[in-house]
Amino acid sequence: MDIRRWFQIIATMLSNAYWKFPLTHNLYQGPLKSVCLPSLNCYSCPAAIGACPLGAIQHFMASLRTGLQSGFYHFGLYVIGGLGVMGSMVGRLPCGWLCPFGFLQELIYKIPGPKFRISQRLTNVKFIFLALFIFILPFWVVDDLGYGMTWFCKFICPAGTLEAGIPMLLLVPDLRTLLGVLFYNKLLILIVFLGWMVISQRPFCRVACPLGAIYGLFNRSSLFRLTHDPDKCTGCQACFQDCPMGVRFYETANSTNCIRCLKCLRQSCQFDAISFEIGGISQGKNKPDKKKPAVA
Amino acid sequence: MHAKKVLPIILMVFFTVLMIAGINLGEVPVVLEKAVKICLSCIGIG
């Protein structure tokens, strides 16, 4: 099995390592929950052992007004700083190697059936989700007491519905009496994305994930970067055909959509046109697995 | 080429400073406090 798949499996298991939840009927409440995971993993998931960075940022934004009035200067710097450190090191690599929801999307795409590409224009929508649902709305729209809401978690996040909403309803049946339009809307969003995952690769990552949008902003300036050698590139487009994010590597080597799965480097390119560098220093020539013949 | 080498380092230092500032401002217990509770409305229930 591919080494990346092992990373995804282990990261998913470690992110959700609280396996006593069927006995306790509750979340993990230990000190690890103060640490934000580098990937999208709902912290209301009964098995989650870490915090979701997106949920944490929204909470900080939602309580920022009242906090400032009370003398608490909590801007979410701890979480934003952590994401920035990760992003400036490896860019969007956690999406490709560590994210449980990204892993799920890759597995679902293996279901046979007609497959469709996602328009590159749609991939910019995730930046709107990031700005609007993570920062602006939680801070701007407040109740009488001055508190905002976690807009993305509450109205959009299909990962939260799948990892937390549905499991909690199964674990605590009494919660079913609280179900309303909000939950069914979120369930519909989840179903739409699950269906989309069958026919398109990583639709949530490409169109809607605010965390991917944050990491993607670092792709061009991160310590770890992919490089393209135009002299060796034959324009065969094998990298584009294999890319789970639909990135045309030969046009934009470090696109905000690239999740650094390295499939192009390790498998697709047969001409050594793709390599990587760390801190601007090239790390040698690419040695592809040569698993398939070159596409001319 | 020089910018390629320096920019990631500058960014890493900047965001490390941000993270440390957040820790000093007492944000870690806030994350913990939110994360250990089931936020029903956050997961679409209630």
CSV table of N, CA, C and O in Angstrom, one decimal, chain A residues 149-150 153-155 164-166 168-169 172-186, chain B residues 38-46:
chain,number,residue,atom,x,y,z
A,149,MET,N,-22.1,33.4,16.5
A,149,MET,CA,-22.3,31.9,16.3
A,149,MET,C,-21.1,31.3,15.5
A,149,MET,O,-20.4,32.0,14.8
A,150,THR,N,-21.0,30.1,15.6
A,150,THR,CA,-20.0,29.3,14.8
A,150,THR,C,-20.7,29.0,13.4
A,150,THR,O,-21.2,27.9,13.3
A,153,CYS,N,-19.6,25.8,11.3
A,153,CYS,CA,-20.0,24.5,12.0
A,153,CYS,C,-21.5,24.3,12.0
A,153,CYS,O,-22.0,23.2,11.7
A,154,LYS,N,-22.2,25.4,12.3
A,154,LYS,CA,-23.6,25.3,12.5
A,154,LYS,C,-24.4,25.1,11.2
A,154,LYS,O,-25.4,24.3,11.2
A,155,PHE,N,-24.0,25.7,10.2
A,155,PHE,CA,-24.9,25.7,9.0
A,155,PHE,C,-24.3,24.9,7.8
A,155,PHE,O,-25.0,24.6,6.9
A,164,ALA,N,-19.8,14.0,14.1
A,164,ALA,CA,-20.3,14.4,15.5
A,164,ALA,C,-21.8,14.3,15.6
A,164,ALA,O,-22.4,13.7,16.5
A,165,GLY,N,-22.5,15.0,14.6
A,165,GLY,CA,-24.0,15.0,14.7
A,165,GLY,C,-24.6,13.7,14.7
A,165,GLY,O,-25.3,13.3,15.7
A,166,ILE,N,-24.3,12.9,13.7
A,166,ILE,CA,-24.9,11.5,13.6
A,166,ILE,C,-24.5,10.6,14.7
A,166,ILE,O,-25.3,10.0,15.4
A,168,MET,N,-23.5,11.4,17.7
A,168,MET,CA,-24.0,11.8,19.0
A,168,MET,C,-25.5,11.4,19.1
A,168,MET,O,-26.0,11.0,20.2
A,169,LEU,N,-26.2,11.5,18.0
A,169,LEU,CA,-27.6,11.1,18.0
A,169,LEU,C,-27.8,9.6,18.3
A,169,LEU,O,-28.7,9.1,18.9
A,172,VAL,N,-26.6,9.2,22.2
A,172,VAL,CA,-27.5,9.8,23.2
A,172,VAL,C,-28.9,10.0,22.5
A,172,VAL,O,-29.2,11.0,21.9
A,173,PRO,N,-29.7,8.9,22.5
A,173,PRO,CA,-31.0,9.0,21.8
A,173,PRO,C,-31.9,10.1,22.2
A,173,PRO,O,-32.7,10.6,21.4
A,174,ASP,N,-31.8,10.6,23.5
A,174,ASP,CA,-32.6,11.7,23.9
A,174,ASP,C,-32.5,13.0,23.1
A,174,ASP,O,-33.4,13.8,23.0
A,175,LEU,N,-31.3,13.1,22.4
A,175,LEU,CA,-31.0,14.3,21.6
A,175,LEU,C,-31.9,14.3,20.4
A,175,LEU,O,-32.1,15.4,19.8
A,176,ARG,N,-32.5,13.2,20.0
A,176,ARG,CA,-33.3,13.2,18.8
A,176,ARG,C,-34.6,14.1,18.9
A,176,ARG,O,-35.1,14.5,18.0
A,177,THR,N,-35.0,14.3,20.2
A,177,THR,CA,-36.1,15.2,20.4
A,177,THR,C,-35.8,16.6,20.0
A,177,THR,O,-36.7,17.5,19.8
A,178,LEU,N,-34.5,17.0,19.9
A,178,LEU,CA,-34.1,18.3,19.6
A,178,LEU,C,-33.9,18.6,18.1
A,178,LEU,O,-33.6,19.7,17.7
A,179,LEU,N,-34.1,17.6,17.3
A,179,LEU,CA,-33.8,17.7,15.9
A,179,LEU,C,-34.8,18.7,15.2
A,179,LEU,O,-36.0,18.7,15.5
A,180,GLY,N,-34.3,19.5,14.3
A,180,GLY,CA,-35.2,20.4,13.6
A,180,GLY,C,-34.6,20.7,12.2
A,180,GLY,O,-33.8,20.0,11.7
A,181,VAL,N,-35.1,21.8,11.7
A,181,VAL,CA,-34.7,22.2,10.3
A,181,VAL,C,-33.2,22.3,10.2
A,181,VAL,O,-32.6,21.9,9.2
A,182,LEU,N,-32.5,22.9,11.2
A,182,LEU,CA,-31.1,23.0,11.2
A,182,LEU,C,-30.4,21.7,10.8
A,182,LEU,O,-29.5,21.7,10.0
A,183,PHE,N,-30.7,20.7,11.6
A,183,PHE,CA,-30.1,19.4,11.4
A,183,PHE,C,-30.4,18.8,10.0
A,183,PHE,O,-29.5,18.3,9.3
A,184,TYR,N,-31.6,18.9,9.6
A,184,TYR,CA,-32.0,18.3,8.3
A,184,TYR,C,-31.3,19.1,7.2
A,184,TYR,O,-30.9,18.5,6.1
A,185,ASN,N,-31.1,20.4,7.3
A,185,ASN,CA,-30.4,21.1,6.3
A,185,ASN,C,-29.0,20.7,6.2
A,185,ASN,O,-28.4,20.5,5.1
A,186,LYS,N,-28.3,20.5,7.4
A,186,LYS,CA,-27.0,20.0,7.4
A,186,LYS,C,-26.9,18.6,6.9
A,186,LYS,O,-25.9,18.2,6.2
B,38,ILE,N,-19.9,19.3,24.4
B,38,ILE,CA,-20.6,19.1,23.2
B,38,ILE,C,-21.4,20.3,22.9
B,38,ILE,O,-22.3,20.7,23.6
B,39,CYS,N,-21.0,21.0,21.8
B,39,CYS,CA,-21.7,22.2,21.3
B,39,CYS,C,-22.8,21.7,20.4
B,39,CYS,O,-22.6,21.5,19.2
B,40,LEU,N,-24.0,21.5,20.9
B,40,LEU,CA,-25.1,20.9,20.1
B,40,LEU,C,-25.5,21.8,18.9
B,40,LEU,O,-25.6,21.3,17.8
B,41,SER,N,-25.6,23.1,19.1
B,41,SER,CA,-25.9,23.9,18.0
B,41,SER,C,-24.8,23.9,16.9
B,41,SER,O,-25.1,24.1,15.7
B,42,CYS,N,-23.6,23.7,17.4
B,42,CYS,CA,-22.4,23.7,16.5
B,42,CYS,C,-22.5,22.4,15.5
B,42,CYS,O,-22.0,22.4,14.4
B,43,ILE,N,-23.2,21.4,16.0
B,43,ILE,CA,-23.3,20.2,15.1
B,43,ILE,C,-24.7,20.0,14.5
B,43,ILE,O,-25.1,19.0,14.1
B,44,GLY,N,-25.4,21.1,14.6
B,44,GLY,CA,-26.7,21.2,13.9
B,44,GLY,C,-27.9,20.6,14.8
B,44,GLY,O,-28.9,20.4,14.2
B,45,ILE,N,-27.6,20.4,16.1
B,45,ILE,CA,-28.7,19.8,16.9
B,45,ILE,C,-29.1,20.9,17.9
B,45,ILE,O,-28.3,21.6,18.5
B,46,GLY,N,-30.4,21.1,18.0
B,46,GLY,CA,-30.9,22.1,19.0
B,46,GLY,C,-31.1,23.5,18.4
B,46,GLY,O,-30.8,23.7,17.2
